[in-house]
mmCIF file of C-alpha atoms in Angstrom:
data_model
loop_
_atom_site.group_PDB
_atom_site.id
_atom_site.type_symbol
_atom_site.label_atom_id
_atom_site.label_comp_id
_atom_site.label_asym_id
_atom_site.label_seq_id
_atom_site.Cartn_x
_atom_site.Cartn_y
_atom_site.Cartn_z
ATOM 1 C CA MET K 29 206.894 24.842 78.595
ATOM 2 C CA GLN K 30 203.764 25.232 79.535
ATOM 3 C CA ASN K 31 202.308 27.087 76.039
ATOM 4 C CA TRP K 32 204.275 24.231 74.109
ATOM 5 C CA ILE K 33 202.160 21.673 76.246
ATOM 6 C CA ALA K 34 198.901 23.785 75.547
ATOM 7 C CA GLU K 35 199.519 24.216 72.012
ATOM 8 C CA ALA K 36 200.486 20.588 71.345
ATOM 9 C CA THR K 37 197.591 19.175 72.984
ATOM 10 C CA GLY K 38 195.055 20.676 70.726
ATOM 11 C CA LEU K 39 197.297 18.069 68.089
ATOM 12 C CA THR K 40 197.805 14.717 69.601
ATOM 13 C CA LYS K 41 194.835 12.038 69.913
ATOM 14 C CA GLY K 42 194.128 11.704 73.823
ATOM 15 C CA LYS K 43 194.969 13.255 77.076
ATOM 16 C CA ILE K 44 198.132 13.723 78.722
ATOM 17 C CA PRO K 45 199.073 10.813 79.777
ATOM 18 C CA LYS K 46 198.589 10.301 83.450
ATOM 19 C CA GLU K 47 202.057 10.144 84.892
ATOM 20 C CA LYS K 48 203.758 13.100 87.190
ATOM 21 C CA LEU K 49 205.680 15.379 85.155
ATOM 22 C CA GLY K 50 208.630 15.481 87.677
ATOM 23 C CA PRO K 51 211.656 18.373 87.114
ATOM 24 C CA GLN K 52 213.718 16.537 85.000
ATOM 25 C CA ASP K 53 211.036 14.870 82.889
ATOM 26 C CA TRP K 54 209.759 15.980 79.274
ATOM 27 C CA LEU K 55 206.246 15.741 77.665
ATOM 28 C CA ILE K 56 207.040 15.685 74.205
ATOM 29 C CA ARG K 57 205.576 14.565 71.353
ATOM 30 C CA VAL K 58 205.120 11.058 69.195
ATOM 31 C CA CYS K 59 204.496 10.683 65.806
ATOM 32 C CA HIS K 60 204.409 8.144 63.266
ATOM 33 C CA PHE K 61 206.019 8.665 60.161
ATOM 34 C CA ASP K 62 207.929 6.739 56.716
ATOM 35 C CA HIS K 63 210.534 8.915 54.149
ATOM 36 C CA ASP K 64 212.524 7.343 51.508
ATOM 37 C CA GLN K 65 215.349 9.094 50.130
ATOM 38 C CA ASP K 66 214.056 11.188 47.278
ATOM 39 C CA GLN K 67 210.514 11.414 49.202
ATOM 40 C CA GLU K 68 209.346 14.466 52.390
ATOM 41 C CA LEU K 69 208.599 13.009 55.582
ATOM 42 C CA GLN K 70 205.219 11.542 55.403
ATOM 43 C CA TYR K 71 203.015 11.642 58.664
ATOM 44 C CA PHE K 72 200.220 9.591 59.135
ATOM 45 C CA GLU K 73 197.920 8.323 62.016
ATOM 46 C CA SER K 74 197.723 10.485 65.200
ATOM 47 C CA PRO K 75 200.229 12.135 67.154
ATOM 48 C CA PHE K 76 200.012 11.746 71.112
ATOM 49 C CA LEU K 77 202.175 13.341 73.724
ATOM 50 C CA LEU K 78 204.951 10.994 76.007
ATOM 51 C CA ILE K 79 206.804 12.189 79.332
ATOM 52 C CA ILE K 80 210.417 10.955 78.450
ATOM 53 C CA HIS K 81 212.232 10.895 81.962
ATOM 54 C CA GLU K 82 216.012 12.479 82.338
ATOM 55 C CA ASP K 83 218.136 9.623 82.109
ATOM 56 C CA GLU K 84 215.567 6.882 80.064
ATOM 57 C CA THR K 85 217.638 4.924 76.734
ATOM 58 C CA LEU K 86 215.028 4.460 73.962
ATOM 59 C CA ALA K 87 214.816 0.795 74.809
ATOM 60 C CA GLU K 88 213.164 1.630 77.681
ATOM 61 C CA ILE K 89 210.855 4.210 76.019
ATOM 62 C CA LYS K 90 210.319 1.583 73.234
ATOM 63 C CA ILE K 91 208.668 -0.774 75.417
ATOM 64 C CA ARG K 92 206.326 1.875 76.969
ATOM 65 C CA ILE K 93 205.578 3.393 73.726
ATOM 66 C CA TRP K 94 204.913 -0.335 72.109
ATOM 67 C CA GLU K 95 202.556 -1.349 75.124
ATOM 68 C CA LYS K 96 200.496 1.787 74.855
ATOM 69 C CA LEU K 97 200.026 1.128 71.171
ATOM 70 C CA GLN K 98 200.340 -2.848 71.492
ATOM 71 C CA ILE K 99 201.137 -3.692 67.916
ATOM 72 C CA GLU K 100 202.466 -6.678 67.207
ATOM 73 C CA ASP K 101 206.574 -8.185 68.303
ATOM 74 C CA LYS K 102 207.430 -8.470 64.574
ATOM 75 C CA ASP K 103 206.025 -5.345 63.523
ATOM 76 C CA PHE K 104 207.140 -2.769 65.901
ATOM 77 C CA PHE K 105 210.671 -3.830 66.493
ATOM 78 C CA GLU K 106 210.915 -3.342 62.564
ATOM 79 C CA TRP K 107 210.727 0.668 63.715
ATOM 80 C CA SER K 108 213.449 2.841 63.761
ATOM 81 C CA PHE K 109 212.719 6.263 66.023
ATOM 82 C CA ALA K 110 214.473 9.511 64.895
ATOM 83 C CA VAL K 111 214.326 12.671 66.699
ATOM 84 C CA ILE K 112 212.657 14.935 63.956
ATOM 85 C CA GLY K 113 213.033 18.987 64.443
ATOM 86 C CA LEU K 114 213.691 21.220 61.746
ATOM 87 C CA ASP K 115 216.315 19.023 60.084
ATOM 88 C CA LEU K 116 216.107 15.775 58.538
ATOM 89 C CA PRO K 117 215.219 12.972 61.221
ATOM 90 C CA VAL K 118 218.180 11.750 63.753
ATOM 91 C CA TYR K 119 218.103 8.641 64.369
ATOM 92 C CA LEU K 120 218.475 7.006 67.152
ATOM 93 C CA LYS K 121 219.554 3.936 68.743
ATOM 94 C CA ASP K 122 218.339 1.933 71.803
ATOM 95 C CA SER K 123 221.214 2.745 74.036
ATOM 96 C CA ASP K 124 221.144 6.091 73.510
ATOM 97 C CA ILE K 125 220.124 8.884 76.286
ATOM 98 C CA VAL K 126 216.460 10.739 74.451
ATOM 99 C CA SER K 127 216.378 13.975 76.585
ATOM 100 C CA ARG K 128 219.492 14.819 75.073
ATOM 101 C CA TYR K 129 218.310 15.458 71.621
ATOM 102 C CA PHE K 130 215.283 17.561 72.652
ATOM 103 C CA LEU K 131 216.043 21.410 73.060
ATOM 104 C CA MET K 132 215.580 22.356 76.184
ATOM 105 C CA GLU K 133 214.220 26.168 75.492
ATOM 106 C CA ASP K 134 211.164 28.336 74.581
ATOM 107 C CA SER K 135 211.482 28.117 71.041
ATOM 108 C CA TYR K 136 210.250 27.451 67.449
ATOM 109 C CA GLU K 137 212.876 24.613 66.944
ATOM 110 C CA ALA K 138 212.313 23.449 70.105
ATOM 111 C CA ARG K 139 208.551 23.378 69.671
ATOM 112 C CA SER K 140 208.769 21.545 66.340
ATOM 113 C CA GLN K 141 210.560 19.019 67.715
ATOM 114 C CA HIS K 142 209.058 15.428 68.059
ATOM 115 C CA LEU K 143 209.883 11.358 68.322
ATOM 116 C CA GLY K 144 209.428 10.210 65.227
ATOM 117 C CA LEU K 145 208.389 6.143 64.776
ATOM 118 C CA ARG K 146 209.294 5.221 61.007
ATOM 119 C CA HIS K 147 207.148 2.388 59.898
ATOM 120 C CA ARG K 148 204.996 1.492 56.669
ATOM 121 C CA ASP K 149 201.713 2.773 56.692
ATOM 122 C CA ASN K 150 199.230 -0.095 56.968
ATOM 123 C CA SER K 151 196.253 1.313 56.447
ATOM 124 C CA LYS K 152 197.388 1.811 52.614
ATOM 125 C CA LYS K 153 197.173 -1.440 52.486
ATOM 126 C CA ALA K 154 193.589 -1.719 53.341
ATOM 127 C CA ASN K 155 193.023 0.647 49.832
#
């Protein structure tokens, strides 16, 4: 896990969260993406790191992400959340325990997993 943290910090914006990482907590990468049925995943904006706790639901994590990103309510609550690895995204419900969707082993597949925030890329509107 420590190798992945070192690897991930080079790929993300900002610092590792200041919360303490407990024995049943995980540090995950969070990325913005969009996905149409006929397209590959399109990533945009800067990914960041987030600590998730063992029994934390998506609803609880969404509140922390919303506070961190300071997105307007009406925009944020239209977003979808998915765990993304080597396969297609697995979309989550608010009641899902997010940590159960992540592999907790040192493997290529586990290191490729991240929480995806699916929404439109608003930076394209300005162009």
